[in-house]
Amino acid sequence: MELRRGAVTVFVLVMCLCSMPEAQLQVGFYESTCPQAEAVVAEELRRGLASNIGLAAGLVRMHFHDCFVRGCDGSVLIDSTSTNKAEKDSPINNPSLRGFEVIDNAKTRLESACKGIVSCADVLAFAARDSVAMTGGMRYQVPGGRRDGRVSLDSEVLTNLPGPTFDVSQLNQSFANKGLNMEEMVTLSGAHSIGRSHCSSFSSRLYSFNATASEDPSLDANYAAQLKQQCPQSSNNSSLVVFMDPRSPYSMDASYYGNLLQNLGLFASDQVLASDSATASQVMQNVAGGGIAWKRKFAAAMAKMGQIGVLTGSDGEIRTNCRVIN
Ligand code: HEM
Ligand SMILES: *[C@@H]1O[C@H](CO)[C@@H](O)[C@H](O)[C@H]1NC(C)=O
Ligand SMILES: *[C@@H]1O[C@H](CO)[C@@H](O)[C@H](O)[C@H]1NC(C)=O
Ligand SMILES: *[C@@H]1O[C@H](CO)[C@@H](O)[C@H](O)[C@H]1NC(C)=O
Ligand SMILES: *[C@@H]1O[C@H](CO)[C@@H](O)[C@H](O)[C@H]1NC(C)=O
Protein backbone atom coordinates (compact mmCIF):
# COMPACT_ATOMS: atom_id res chain seq x y z
CA MET A 1 0.00 0.00 0.00
CA GLU A 2 2.71 2.41 1.08
CA LEU A 3 4.77 1.35 -1.90
CA ARG A 4 1.83 1.86 -4.22
CA ARG A 5 1.10 5.30 -2.87
CA GLY A 6 4.76 6.18 -3.36
CA ALA A 7 4.64 4.98 -6.93
CA VAL A 8 1.51 6.99 -7.59
CA THR A 9 3.14 10.08 -6.11
CA VAL A 10 6.17 9.66 -8.33
CA PHE A 11 3.93 9.03 -11.31
CA VAL A 12 1.88 12.17 -10.65
CA LEU A 13 5.03 14.20 -10.07
CA VAL A 14 6.57 13.06 -13.34
CA MET A 15 3.33 13.78 -15.19
CA CYS A 16 3.25 17.26 -13.72
CA LEU A 17 6.82 17.96 -14.78
CA CYS A 18 6.30 16.65 -18.29
CA SER A 19 3.03 18.39 -18.95
CA MET A 20 4.12 21.63 -17.30
CA PRO A 21 3.67 24.32 -19.92
CA GLU A 22 6.85 26.16 -20.85
CA ALA A 23 7.29 29.22 -18.69
CA GLN A 24 5.44 32.06 -20.30
CA LEU A 25 5.35 35.81 -20.16
CA GLN A 26 2.67 37.18 -17.91
CA VAL A 27 1.00 40.54 -17.43
CA GLY A 28 1.79 41.78 -13.94
CA PHE A 29 4.75 39.41 -13.69
CA TYR A 30 6.42 41.55 -10.99
CA GLU A 31 3.25 42.26 -8.99
CA SER A 32 4.42 40.33 -5.94
CA THR A 33 8.21 40.37 -6.42
CA CYS A 34 8.74 44.01 -7.37
CA PRO A 35 5.42 45.83 -7.51
CA GLN A 36 6.98 49.18 -8.40
CA ALA A 37 8.85 47.81 -11.43
CA GLU A 38 6.72 49.28 -14.21
CA ALA A 39 6.17 52.58 -12.39
CA VAL A 40 9.91 53.07 -11.91
CA VAL A 41 10.52 52.52 -15.63
CA ALA A 42 7.79 55.03 -16.51
CA GLU A 43 9.23 57.55 -14.08
CA GLU A 44 12.77 57.24 -15.43
CA LEU A 45 11.45 57.48 -18.97
CA ARG A 46 9.54 60.64 -18.13
CA ARG A 47 12.71 62.08 -16.62
CA GLY A 48 14.71 61.14 -19.71
CA LEU A 49 12.14 62.63 -22.08
CA ALA A 50 12.13 65.86 -20.09
CA SER A 51 15.74 66.40 -21.16
CA ASN A 52 15.39 64.88 -24.64
CA ILE A 53 11.98 64.09 -26.09
CA GLY A 54 13.67 62.23 -28.95
CA LEU A 55 14.60 59.38 -26.63
CA ALA A 56 11.05 58.03 -26.98
CA ALA A 57 11.80 57.22 -30.62
CA GLY A 58 15.18 55.88 -29.62
CA LEU A 59 13.67 53.39 -27.19
CA VAL A 60 10.97 52.18 -29.57
CA ARG A 61 13.69 51.48 -32.12
CA MET A 62 15.95 49.90 -29.49
CA HIS A 63 13.24 47.41 -28.53
CA PHE A 64 12.77 46.52 -32.22
CA HIS A 65 16.51 46.00 -32.65
CA ASP A 66 16.63 43.92 -29.49
CA CYS A 67 13.76 41.67 -30.54
CA PHE A 68 14.91 41.05 -34.11
CA VAL A 69 18.39 39.98 -33.05
CA ARG A 70 18.34 36.89 -30.80
CA GLY A 71 14.87 37.71 -29.53
CA CYS A 72 13.83 40.26 -26.89
CA ASP A 73 16.60 39.32 -24.47
CA GLY A 74 18.25 42.65 -23.77
CA SER A 75 21.25 41.64 -25.89
CA VAL A 76 21.27 45.04 -27.57
CA LEU A 77 22.12 46.62 -24.21
CA ILE A 78 25.37 44.71 -23.66
CA ASP A 79 28.61 46.63 -24.05
CA SER A 80 31.43 45.37 -26.21
CA THR A 81 34.50 43.97 -24.45
CA SER A 82 38.09 43.51 -25.52
CA THR A 83 37.17 40.06 -26.83
CA ASN A 84 33.64 40.65 -28.15
CA LYS A 85 32.12 43.26 -30.45
CA ALA A 86 28.52 43.46 -29.29
CA GLU A 87 25.27 44.22 -31.15
CA LYS A 88 25.24 47.84 -30.04
CA ASP A 89 28.50 48.48 -31.91
CA SER A 90 27.18 47.32 -35.26
CA PRO A 91 27.15 50.29 -37.67
CA ILE A 92 23.36 49.92 -37.74
CA ASN A 93 23.23 50.69 -34.01
CA ASN A 94 26.25 52.86 -33.35
CA PRO A 95 26.04 55.83 -33.22
CA SER A 96 22.34 56.05 -34.05
CA LEU A 97 20.75 54.01 -31.24
CA ARG A 98 19.86 56.14 -28.23
CA GLY A 99 18.18 55.96 -24.84
CA PHE A 100 20.59 53.57 -23.09
CA GLU A 101 20.84 55.92 -20.10
CA VAL A 102 17.08 55.65 -19.48
CA ILE A 103 17.40 51.87 -19.21
CA ASP A 104 20.46 52.17 -16.97
CA ASN A 105 18.77 54.64 -14.63
CA ALA A 106 15.65 52.51 -14.26
CA LYS A 107 17.70 49.36 -13.76
CA THR A 108 19.89 50.99 -11.08
CA ARG A 109 16.81 51.97 -9.10
CA LEU A 110 15.24 48.55 -9.54
CA GLU A 111 18.38 46.77 -8.37
CA SER A 112 18.37 48.76 -5.16
CA ALA A 113 14.62 48.29 -4.66
CA CYS A 114 14.36 44.60 -5.64
CA LYS A 115 17.76 43.10 -6.27
CA GLY A 116 18.07 40.56 -9.06
CA ILE A 117 14.38 40.49 -9.95
CA VAL A 118 13.63 42.64 -12.99
CA SER A 119 15.31 41.77 -16.29
CA CYS A 120 16.87 44.32 -18.58
CA ALA A 121 14.84 42.89 -21.47
CA ASP A 122 11.62 43.67 -19.57
CA VAL A 123 12.81 47.16 -18.64
CA LEU A 124 13.35 47.84 -22.35
CA ALA A 125 9.97 46.35 -23.32
CA PHE A 126 8.19 48.50 -20.71
CA ALA A 127 10.13 51.60 -21.73
CA ALA A 128 9.23 51.08 -25.40
CA ARG A 129 5.55 50.61 -24.50
CA ASP A 130 5.55 53.80 -22.43
CA SER A 131 7.40 55.65 -25.20
CA VAL A 132 4.59 54.77 -27.60
CA ALA A 133 1.95 55.93 -25.11
CA MET A 134 3.81 59.12 -24.18
CA THR A 135 4.11 60.16 -27.83
CA GLY A 136 0.41 59.72 -28.52
CA GLY A 137 0.18 56.06 -29.45
CA MET A 138 -2.16 53.58 -27.86
CA ARG A 139 -1.16 51.97 -24.58
CA TYR A 140 -0.86 48.19 -24.59
CA GLN A 141 -0.16 45.60 -21.97
CA VAL A 142 3.32 44.15 -21.88
CA PRO A 143 3.57 40.78 -20.19
CA GLY A 144 6.79 40.45 -18.17
CA GLY A 145 9.09 37.55 -17.46
CA ARG A 146 11.69 37.91 -20.20
CA ARG A 147 15.13 36.82 -19.05
CA ASP A 148 18.38 38.39 -20.19
CA GLY A 149 20.56 36.75 -22.80
CA ARG A 150 24.25 36.14 -22.31
CA VAL A 151 25.30 36.56 -25.94
CA SER A 152 25.51 39.71 -28.05
CA LEU A 153 27.26 39.66 -31.41
CA ASP A 154 27.80 42.48 -33.87
CA SER A 155 27.88 39.85 -36.62
CA GLU A 156 24.21 38.97 -36.09
CA VAL A 157 22.79 42.46 -36.48
CA LEU A 158 23.01 43.15 -40.20
CA THR A 159 21.65 39.73 -41.12
CA ASN A 160 18.58 40.03 -38.89
CA LEU A 161 17.46 43.61 -39.40
CA PRO A 162 15.79 45.03 -42.52
CA GLY A 163 17.61 47.79 -44.39
CA PRO A 164 16.31 51.14 -45.69
CA THR A 165 16.76 50.10 -49.31
CA PHE A 166 14.70 46.91 -48.97
CA ASP A 167 11.77 46.34 -51.31
CA VAL A 168 8.46 44.91 -50.14
CA SER A 169 9.38 41.30 -50.71
CA GLN A 170 12.63 41.72 -48.73
CA LEU A 171 10.77 43.54 -45.93
CA ASN A 172 8.11 40.86 -45.93
CA GLN A 173 10.77 38.15 -45.71
CA SER A 174 12.67 39.89 -42.93
CA PHE A 175 9.54 40.17 -40.78
CA ALA A 176 8.32 36.69 -41.73
CA ASN A 177 11.62 35.35 -40.39
CA LYS A 178 10.54 36.72 -37.00
CA GLY A 179 6.98 35.42 -37.18
CA LEU A 180 5.42 38.70 -38.23
CA ASN A 181 3.21 38.88 -41.32
CA MET A 182 3.10 41.45 -44.05
CA GLU A 183 0.29 43.46 -42.48
CA GLU A 184 2.21 43.62 -39.20
CA MET A 185 5.27 44.76 -41.16
CA VAL A 186 3.29 47.63 -42.69
CA THR A 187 1.73 48.43 -39.30
CA LEU A 188 5.06 48.50 -37.45
CA SER A 189 6.73 50.61 -40.13
CA GLY A 190 4.45 53.39 -38.85
CA ALA A 191 6.91 53.77 -35.97
CA HIS A 192 8.72 55.99 -38.47
CA SER A 193 6.12 58.57 -37.58
CA ILE A 194 8.50 59.67 -34.79
CA GLY A 195 12.21 60.19 -34.54
CA ARG A 196 15.07 61.06 -36.79
CA SER A 197 17.47 59.60 -39.27
CA HIS A 198 21.07 60.24 -40.09
CA CYS A 199 21.63 61.47 -43.65
CA SER A 200 23.66 58.39 -44.51
CA SER A 201 20.58 56.17 -44.16
CA PHE A 202 18.88 57.68 -47.23
CA SER A 203 21.37 59.95 -49.04
CA SER A 204 21.68 57.52 -51.95
CA ARG A 205 18.09 58.48 -52.81
CA LEU A 206 19.27 62.08 -53.22
CA TYR A 207 22.61 61.73 -54.95
CA SER A 208 23.32 58.30 -56.35
CA PHE A 209 20.08 56.46 -57.00
CA ASN A 210 21.00 54.45 -60.07
CA ALA A 211 22.89 54.57 -63.35
CA THR A 212 20.37 56.82 -65.08
CA ALA A 213 18.88 58.86 -62.23
CA SER A 214 20.82 60.49 -59.43
CA GLU A 215 17.60 61.25 -57.56
CA ASP A 216 14.97 58.64 -56.67
CA PRO A 217 11.93 59.56 -58.80
CA SER A 218 9.62 58.14 -56.14
CA LEU A 219 10.73 60.93 -53.78
CA ASP A 220 8.76 64.17 -53.98
CA ALA A 221 10.98 66.73 -55.74
CA ASN A 222 10.42 69.55 -53.23
CA TYR A 223 11.05 67.22 -50.33
CA ALA A 224 14.20 65.98 -52.05
CA ALA A 225 15.43 69.57 -52.44
CA GLN A 226 14.80 70.21 -48.77
CA LEU A 227 16.62 67.04 -47.76
CA LYS A 228 19.57 68.01 -49.94
CA GLN A 229 19.86 71.25 -47.98
CA GLN A 230 19.81 69.33 -44.72
CA CYS A 231 22.21 66.72 -46.04
CA PRO A 232 24.64 68.46 -48.40
CA GLN A 233 26.61 66.12 -50.60
CA SER A 234 29.75 68.09 -49.77
CA SER A 235 29.37 67.67 -46.02
CA ASN A 236 31.65 65.31 -44.21
CA ASN A 237 29.66 65.69 -40.99
CA SER A 238 28.29 62.24 -40.24
CA SER A 239 26.17 63.60 -37.36
CA LEU A 240 23.64 65.38 -39.56
CA VAL A 241 20.08 64.18 -38.95
CA VAL A 242 16.59 64.92 -40.26
CA PHE A 243 13.15 64.18 -38.84
CA MET A 244 11.48 61.05 -40.13
CA ASP A 245 8.11 62.83 -40.24
CA PRO A 246 8.83 66.57 -40.45
CA ARG A 247 5.16 67.44 -40.03
CA SER A 248 4.82 65.88 -36.58
CA PRO A 249 8.21 64.54 -35.52
CA TYR A 250 7.26 63.80 -31.92
CA SER A 251 3.78 62.44 -32.45
CA MET A 252 3.08 58.75 -33.00
CA ASP A 253 0.32 59.18 -35.57
CA ALA A 254 -0.84 57.90 -38.95
CA SER A 255 0.60 60.92 -40.77
CA TYR A 256 3.41 58.56 -41.74
CA TYR A 257 1.00 56.79 -44.09
CA GLY A 258 -0.40 60.07 -45.42
CA ASN A 259 3.16 61.10 -46.20
CA LEU A 260 3.69 57.92 -48.22
CA LEU A 261 0.70 58.73 -50.42
CA GLN A 262 2.40 62.05 -51.23
CA ASN A 263 5.83 60.53 -51.95
CA LEU A 264 7.16 61.90 -48.68
CA GLY A 265 8.51 58.63 -47.32
CA LEU A 266 12.07 59.12 -46.11
CA PHE A 267 13.49 55.68 -46.89
CA ALA A 268 12.93 53.62 -50.01
CA SER A 269 11.69 50.94 -47.57
CA ASP A 270 8.99 53.36 -46.43
CA GLN A 271 7.96 54.62 -49.87
CA VAL A 272 7.64 51.16 -51.43
CA LEU A 273 4.81 50.35 -49.02
CA ALA A 274 2.62 52.80 -50.94
CA SER A 275 3.63 51.65 -54.42
CA ASP A 276 3.60 47.88 -54.06
CA SER A 277 0.17 46.42 -54.71
CA ALA A 278 0.68 43.93 -51.88
CA THR A 279 0.88 46.70 -49.26
CA ALA A 280 -0.73 49.81 -50.77
CA SER A 281 -4.21 48.91 -49.56
CA GLN A 282 -2.95 48.69 -45.96
CA VAL A 283 -1.37 52.11 -46.32
CA MET A 284 -4.65 53.56 -47.56
CA GLN A 285 -6.66 51.92 -44.81
CA ASN A 286 -4.30 53.32 -42.20
CA VAL A 287 -4.77 56.81 -43.59
CA ALA A 288 -8.52 56.52 -44.05
CA GLY A 289 -9.07 55.40 -40.49
CA GLY A 290 -7.78 58.73 -39.20
CA GLY A 291 -5.25 56.84 -37.16
CA ILE A 292 -7.41 55.09 -34.58
CA ALA A 293 -7.51 51.74 -36.34
CA TRP A 294 -3.79 51.91 -37.08
CA LYS A 295 -2.94 52.78 -33.45
CA ARG A 296 -4.87 49.74 -32.29
CA LYS A 297 -3.09 47.51 -34.80
CA PHE A 298 0.23 49.07 -33.91
CA ALA A 299 -0.25 48.37 -30.21
CA ALA A 300 -1.10 44.73 -30.91
CA ALA A 301 1.84 44.31 -33.27
CA MET A 302 4.25 45.84 -30.73
CA ALA A 303 3.00 43.45 -28.07
CA LYS A 304 3.59 40.57 -30.48
CA MET A 305 7.02 41.81 -31.50
CA GLY A 306 7.87 41.97 -27.80
CA GLN A 307 7.51 38.22 -27.51
CA ILE A 308 9.86 37.20 -30.30
CA GLY A 309 12.36 34.59 -29.14
CA VAL A 310 12.09 35.43 -25.45
CA LEU A 311 14.00 33.54 -22.77
CA THR A 312 11.84 32.53 -19.81
CA GLY A 313 11.87 30.38 -16.69
CA SER A 314 15.43 29.50 -15.78
CA ASP A 315 16.95 30.32 -19.18
CA GLY A 316 19.35 33.23 -19.38
CA GLU A 317 19.79 35.41 -16.33
CA ILE A 318 18.68 38.59 -14.61
CA ARG A 319 21.55 40.87 -15.42
CA THR A 320 22.72 43.14 -12.59
CA ASN A 321 24.03 45.78 -14.96
CA CYS A 322 22.30 45.86 -18.32
CA ARG A 323 25.61 46.54 -20.04
CA VAL A 324 27.47 43.58 -18.59
CA ILE A 325 26.83 39.82 -18.57
CA ASN A 326 26.75 38.63 -14.94
C1 HEM B 1 10.47 48.04 -41.88
C2 HEM B 1 11.78 48.02 -41.85
C3 HEM B 1 12.58 49.08 -41.15
C4 HEM B 1 13.70 49.68 -41.64
C5 HEM B 1 14.36 49.39 -42.96
C6 HEM B 1 14.12 50.65 -40.67
C7 HEM B 1 15.23 51.46 -40.79
C8 HEM B 1 15.50 52.54 -39.99
C9 HEM B 1 16.59 53.45 -40.19
C10 HEM B 1 17.64 53.34 -41.28
C11 HEM B 1 16.47 54.43 -39.25
C12 HEM B 1 17.35 55.66 -39.10
C13 HEM B 1 18.53 55.40 -38.20
C14 HEM B 1 19.47 56.58 -38.27
O1 HEM B 1 20.06 56.77 -39.32
O2 HEM B 1 19.58 57.33 -37.29
C15 HEM B 1 15.32 54.13 -38.46
C16 HEM B 1 14.88 54.89 -37.42
C17 HEM B 1 13.83 54.53 -36.60
N1 HEM B 1 13.13 53.34 -36.65
FE1 HEM B 1 13.17 52.01 -38.14
N2 HEM B 1 13.27 50.63 -39.62
C18 HEM B 1 12.31 49.67 -39.85
C19 HEM B 1 11.29 49.29 -39.00
C20 HEM B 1 11.10 49.83 -37.76
C21 HEM B 1 10.24 49.26 -36.76
C22 HEM B 1 9.47 47.96 -36.88
C23 HEM B 1 10.29 50.10 -35.69
C24 HEM B 1 9.61 49.99 -34.37
C25 HEM B 1 8.53 49.33 -34.15
C26 HEM B 1 11.16 51.20 -36.05
C27 HEM B 1 11.39 52.31 -35.28
C28 HEM B 1 12.23 53.34 -35.63
C29 HEM B 1 12.29 54.60 -34.92
C30 HEM B 1 11.40 55.02 -33.76
C31 HEM B 1 13.31 55.34 -35.51
C32 HEM B 1 13.81 56.71 -35.08
C33 HEM B 1 14.93 56.49 -34.08
C34 HEM B 1 15.43 57.73 -33.39
O3 HEM B 1 14.89 58.81 -33.58
O4 HEM B 1 16.41 57.60 -32.63
N3 HEM B 1 11.66 50.98 -37.30
N4 HEM B 1 14.76 52.97 -38.93
C1 LIG C 1 5.30 37.39 -47.72
O1 LIG C 1 5.86 36.34 -46.96
C2 LIG C 1 5.04 35.20 -46.84
C3 LIG C 1 5.73 34.24 -45.88
O2 LIG C 1 7.05 34.03 -46.27
C4 LIG C 1 4.82 34.59 -48.22
O3 LIG C 1 3.97 33.49 -48.12
C5 LIG C 1 4.20 35.66 -49.13
O4 LIG C 1 4.12 35.15 -50.44
C6 LIG C 1 5.07 36.90 -49.15
N1 LIG C 1 4.41 37.94 -49.92
C7 LIG C 1 5.08 38.81 -50.68
C8 LIG C 1 4.29 39.81 -51.43
O5 LIG C 1 6.30 38.82 -50.76
C1 LIG D 1 16.67 53.93 -62.49
O1 LIG D 1 15.46 54.14 -61.79
C2 LIG D 1 14.37 54.54 -62.61
C3 LIG D 1 13.19 54.86 -61.72
O2 LIG D 1 12.93 53.83 -60.81
C4 LIG D 1 14.07 53.42 -63.60
O3 LIG D 1 13.00 53.80 -64.45
C5 LIG D 1 15.31 53.12 -64.40
O4 LIG D 1 15.07 52.02 -65.25
C6 LIG D 1 16.49 52.83 -63.51
N1 LIG D 1 17.70 52.72 -64.32
C7 LIG D 1 18.56 51.72 -64.15
C8 LIG D 1 19.74 51.71 -65.03
O5 LIG D 1 18.41 50.83 -63.28
C1 LIG E 1 35.61 67.92 -42.68
O1 LIG E 1 35.96 68.83 -43.69
C2 LIG E 1 36.61 69.99 -43.22
C3 LIG E 1 36.89 70.91 -44.41
O2 LIG E 1 35.81 70.91 -45.30
C4 LIG E 1 37.91 69.61 -42.53
O3 LIG E 1 38.53 70.78 -42.00
C5 LIG E 1 37.62 68.64 -41.42
O4 LIG E 1 38.82 68.18 -40.84
C6 LIG E 1 36.84 67.44 -41.95
N1 LIG E 1 36.46 66.64 -40.83
C7 LIG E 1 36.52 65.32 -40.85
C8 LIG E 1 36.05 64.61 -39.64
O5 LIG E 1 36.94 64.70 -41.82
C1 LIG F 1 27.81 68.30 -37.27
O1 LIG F 1 26.41 68.27 -37.16
C2 LIG F 1 25.95 68.25 -35.84
C3 LIG F 1 24.44 68.04 -35.90
O2 LIG F 1 23.84 69.01 -36.67
C4 LIG F 1 26.35 69.56 -35.16
O3 LIG F 1 25.89 69.56 -33.83
C5 LIG F 1 27.85 69.69 -35.20
O4 LIG F 1 28.25 70.94 -34.68
C6 LIG F 1 28.39 69.55 -36.62
N1 LIG F 1 29.82 69.46 -36.61
C7 LIG F 1 30.59 70.21 -37.36
C8 LIG F 1 32.06 69.98 -37.27
O5 LIG F 1 30.14 71.06 -38.12
PDB file of C-alpha atoms in Angstrom, residues 153-257:
ATOM      1  CA  LEU A 153      27.260  39.660 -31.407  1.00  0.00           C
ATOM      2  CA  ASP A 154      27.801  42.480 -33.866  1.00  0.00           C
ATOM      3  CA  SER A 155      27.875  39.854 -36.619  1.00  0.00           C
ATOM      4  CA  GLU A 156      24.207  38.968 -36.088  1.00  0.00           C
ATOM      5  CA  VAL A 157      22.788  42.464 -36.484  1.00  0.00           C
ATOM      6  CA  LEU A 158      23.015  43.146 -40.202  1.00  0.00           C
ATOM      7  CA  THR A 159      21.653  39.731 -41.116  1.00  0.00           C
ATOM      8  CA  ASN A 160      18.578  40.033 -38.889  1.00  0.00           C
ATOM      9  CA  LEU A 161      17.464  43.613 -39.399  1.00  0.00           C
ATOM     10  CA  PRO A 162      15.794  45.032 -42.516  1.00  0.00           C
ATOM     11  CA  GLY A 163      17.608  47.788 -44.394  1.00  0.00           C
ATOM     12  CA  PRO A 164      16.307  51.141 -45.687  1.00  0.00           C
ATOM     13  CA  THR A 165      16.764  50.100 -49.313  1.00  0.00           C
ATOM     14  CA  PHE A 166      14.696  46.909 -48.968  1.00  0.00           C
ATOM     15  CA  ASP A 167      11.767  46.338 -51.309  1.00  0.00           C
ATOM     16  CA  VAL A 168       8.461  44.914 -50.141  1.00  0.00           C
ATOM     17  CA  SER A 169       9.380  41.303 -50.712  1.00  0.00           C
ATOM     18  CA  GLN A 170      12.626  41.725 -48.729  1.00  0.00           C
ATOM     19  CA  LEU A 171      10.772  43.536 -45.935  1.00  0.00           C
ATOM     20  CA  ASN A 172       8.108  40.858 -45.927  1.00  0.00           C
ATOM     21  CA  GLN A 173      10.768  38.151 -45.708  1.00  0.00           C
ATOM     22  CA  SER A 174      12.669  39.890 -42.932  1.00  0.00           C
ATOM     23  CA  PHE A 175       9.536  40.165 -40.780  1.00  0.00           C
ATOM     24  CA  ALA A 176       8.316  36.692 -41.730  1.00  0.00           C
ATOM     25  CA  ASN A 177      11.618  35.347 -40.390  1.00  0.00           C
ATOM     26  CA  LYS A 178      10.538  36.718 -37.000  1.00  0.00           C
ATOM     27  CA  GLY A 179       6.984  35.416 -37.181  1.00  0.00           C
ATOM     28  CA  LEU A 180       5.418  38.699 -38.234  1.00  0.00           C
ATOM     29  CA  ASN A 181       3.215  38.877 -41.315  1.00  0.00           C
ATOM     30  CA  MET A 182       3.105  41.454 -44.047  1.00  0.00           C
ATOM     31  CA  GLU A 183       0.293  43.461 -42.480  1.00  0.00           C
ATOM     32  CA  GLU A 184       2.214  43.625 -39.205  1.00  0.00           C
ATOM     33  CA  MET A 185       5.270  44.756 -41.159  1.00  0.00           C
ATOM     34  CA  VAL A 186       3.291  47.626 -42.687  1.00  0.00           C
ATOM     35  CA  THR A 187       1.735  48.432 -39.304  1.00  0.00           C
ATOM     36  CA  LEU A 188       5.063  48.499 -37.454  1.00  0.00           C
ATOM     37  CA  SER A 189       6.726  50.614 -40.129  1.00  0.00           C
ATOM     38  CA  GLY A 190       4.450  53.387 -38.852  1.00  0.00           C
ATOM     39  CA  ALA A 191       6.914  53.769 -35.966  1.00  0.00           C
ATOM     40  CA  HIS A 192       8.724  55.987 -38.468  1.00  0.00           C
ATOM     41  CA  SER A 193       6.119  58.566 -37.583  1.00  0.00           C
ATOM     42  CA  ILE A 194       8.502  59.669 -34.792  1.00  0.00           C
ATOM     43  CA  GLY A 195      12.213  60.188 -34.545  1.00  0.00           C
ATOM     44  CA  ARG A 196      15.066  61.060 -36.794  1.00  0.00           C
ATOM     45  CA  SER A 197      17.468  59.598 -39.274  1.00  0.00           C
ATOM     46  CA  HIS A 198      21.066  60.236 -40.093  1.00  0.00           C
ATOM     47  CA  CYS A 199      21.630  61.468 -43.650  1.00  0.00           C
ATOM     48  CA  SER A 200      23.659  58.390 -44.513  1.00  0.00           C
ATOM     49  CA  SER A 201      20.577  56.174 -44.160  1.00  0.00           C
ATOM     50  CA  PHE A 202      18.875  57.681 -47.233  1.00  0.00           C
ATOM     51  CA  SER A 203      21.370  59.952 -49.041  1.00  0.00           C
ATOM     52  CA  SER A 204      21.680  57.524 -51.948  1.00  0.00           C
ATOM     53  CA  ARG A 205      18.089  58.483 -52.806  1.00  0.00           C
ATOM     54  CA  LEU A 206      19.271  62.076 -53.216  1.00  0.00           C
ATOM     55  CA  TYR A 207      22.611  61.734 -54.945  1.00  0.00           C
ATOM     56  CA  SER A 208      23.323  58.296 -56.350  1.00  0.00           C
ATOM     57  CA  PHE A 209      20.082  56.456 -56.997  1.00  0.00           C
ATOM     58  CA  ASN A 210      21.001  54.447 -60.071  1.00  0.00           C
ATOM     59  CA  ALA A 211      22.888  54.570 -63.348  1.00  0.00           C
ATOM     60  CA  THR A 212      20.366  56.824 -65.077  1.00  0.00           C
ATOM     61  CA  ALA A 213      18.876  58.859 -62.228  1.00  0.00           C
ATOM     62  CA  SER A 214      20.824  60.490 -59.429  1.00  0.00           C
ATOM     63  CA  GLU A 215      17.597  61.246 -57.557  1.00  0.00           C
ATOM     64  CA  ASP A 216      14.971  58.645 -56.671  1.00  0.00           C
ATOM     65  CA  PRO A 217      11.934  59.557 -58.802  1.00  0.00           C
ATOM     66  CA  SER A 218       9.617  58.139 -56.136  1.00  0.00           C
ATOM     67  CA  LEU A 219      10.730  60.926 -53.781  1.00  0.00           C
ATOM     68  CA  ASP A 220       8.762  64.168 -53.985  1.00  0.00           C
ATOM     69  CA  ALA A 221      10.981  66.730 -55.737  1.00  0.00           C
ATOM     70  CA  ASN A 222      10.420  69.549 -53.227  1.00  0.00           C
ATOM     71  CA  TYR A 223      11.053  67.223 -50.329  1.00  0.00           C
ATOM     72  CA  ALA A 224      14.203  65.983 -52.054  1.00  0.00           C
ATOM     73  CA  ALA A 225      15.433  69.566 -52.439  1.00  0.00           C
ATOM     74  CA  GLN A 226      14.796  70.211 -48.765  1.00  0.00           C
ATOM     75  CA  LEU A 227      16.616  67.037 -47.758  1.00  0.00           C
ATOM     76  CA  LYS A 228      19.573  68.012 -49.942  1.00  0.00           C
ATOM     77  CA  GLN A 229      19.860  71.245 -47.977  1.00  0.00           C
ATOM     78  CA  GLN A 230      19.811  69.331 -44.717  1.00  0.00           C
ATOM     79  CA  CYS A 231      22.210  66.721 -46.042  1.00  0.00           C
ATOM     80  CA  PRO A 232      24.643  68.464 -48.403  1.00  0.00           C
ATOM     81  CA  GLN A 233      26.611  66.117 -50.602  1.00  0.00           C
ATOM     82  CA  SER A 234      29.748  68.092 -49.771  1.00  0.00           C
ATOM     83  CA  SER A 235      29.375  67.673 -46.024  1.00  0.00           C
ATOM     84  CA  ASN A 236      31.647  65.307 -44.210  1.00  0.00           C
ATOM     85  CA  ASN A 237      29.663  65.693 -40.993  1.00  0.00           C
ATOM     86  CA  SER A 238      28.288  62.235 -40.243  1.00  0.00           C
ATOM     87  CA  SER A 239      26.175  63.599 -37.357  1.00  0.00           C
ATOM     88  CA  LEU A 240      23.642  65.377 -39.560  1.00  0.00           C
ATOM     89  CA  VAL A 241      20.081  64.177 -38.948  1.00  0.00           C
ATOM     90  CA  VAL A 242      16.593  64.918 -40.257  1.00  0.00           C
ATOM     91  CA  PHE A 243      13.145  64.184 -38.845  1.00  0.00           C
ATOM     92  CA  MET A 244      11.476  61.048 -40.134  1.00  0.00           C
ATOM     93  CA  ASP A 245       8.111  62.832 -40.245  1.00  0.00           C
ATOM     94  CA  PRO A 246       8.832  66.574 -40.454  1.00  0.00           C
ATOM     95  CA  ARG A 247       5.157  67.438 -40.031  1.00  0.00           C
ATOM     96  CA  SER A 248       4.821  65.882 -36.577  1.00  0.00           C
ATOM     97  CA  PRO A 249       8.214  64.540 -35.518  1.00  0.00           C
ATOM     98  CA  TYR A 250       7.262  63.803 -31.921  1.00  0.00           C
ATOM     99  CA  SER A 251       3.785  62.435 -32.450  1.00  0.00           C
ATOM    100  CA  MET A 252       3.084  58.750 -33.004  1.00  0.00           C
ATOM    101  CA  ASP A 253       0.322  59.180 -35.568  1.00  0.00           C
ATOM    102  CA  ALA A 254      -0.838  57.902 -38.949  1.00  0.00           C
ATOM    103  CA  SER A 255       0.602  60.920 -40.767  1.00  0.00           C
ATOM    104  CA  TYR A 256       3.415  58.563 -41.744  1.00  0.00           C
ATOM    105  CA  TYR A 257       1.005  56.791 -44.090  1.00  0.00           C
TER     106      TYR A 257
END
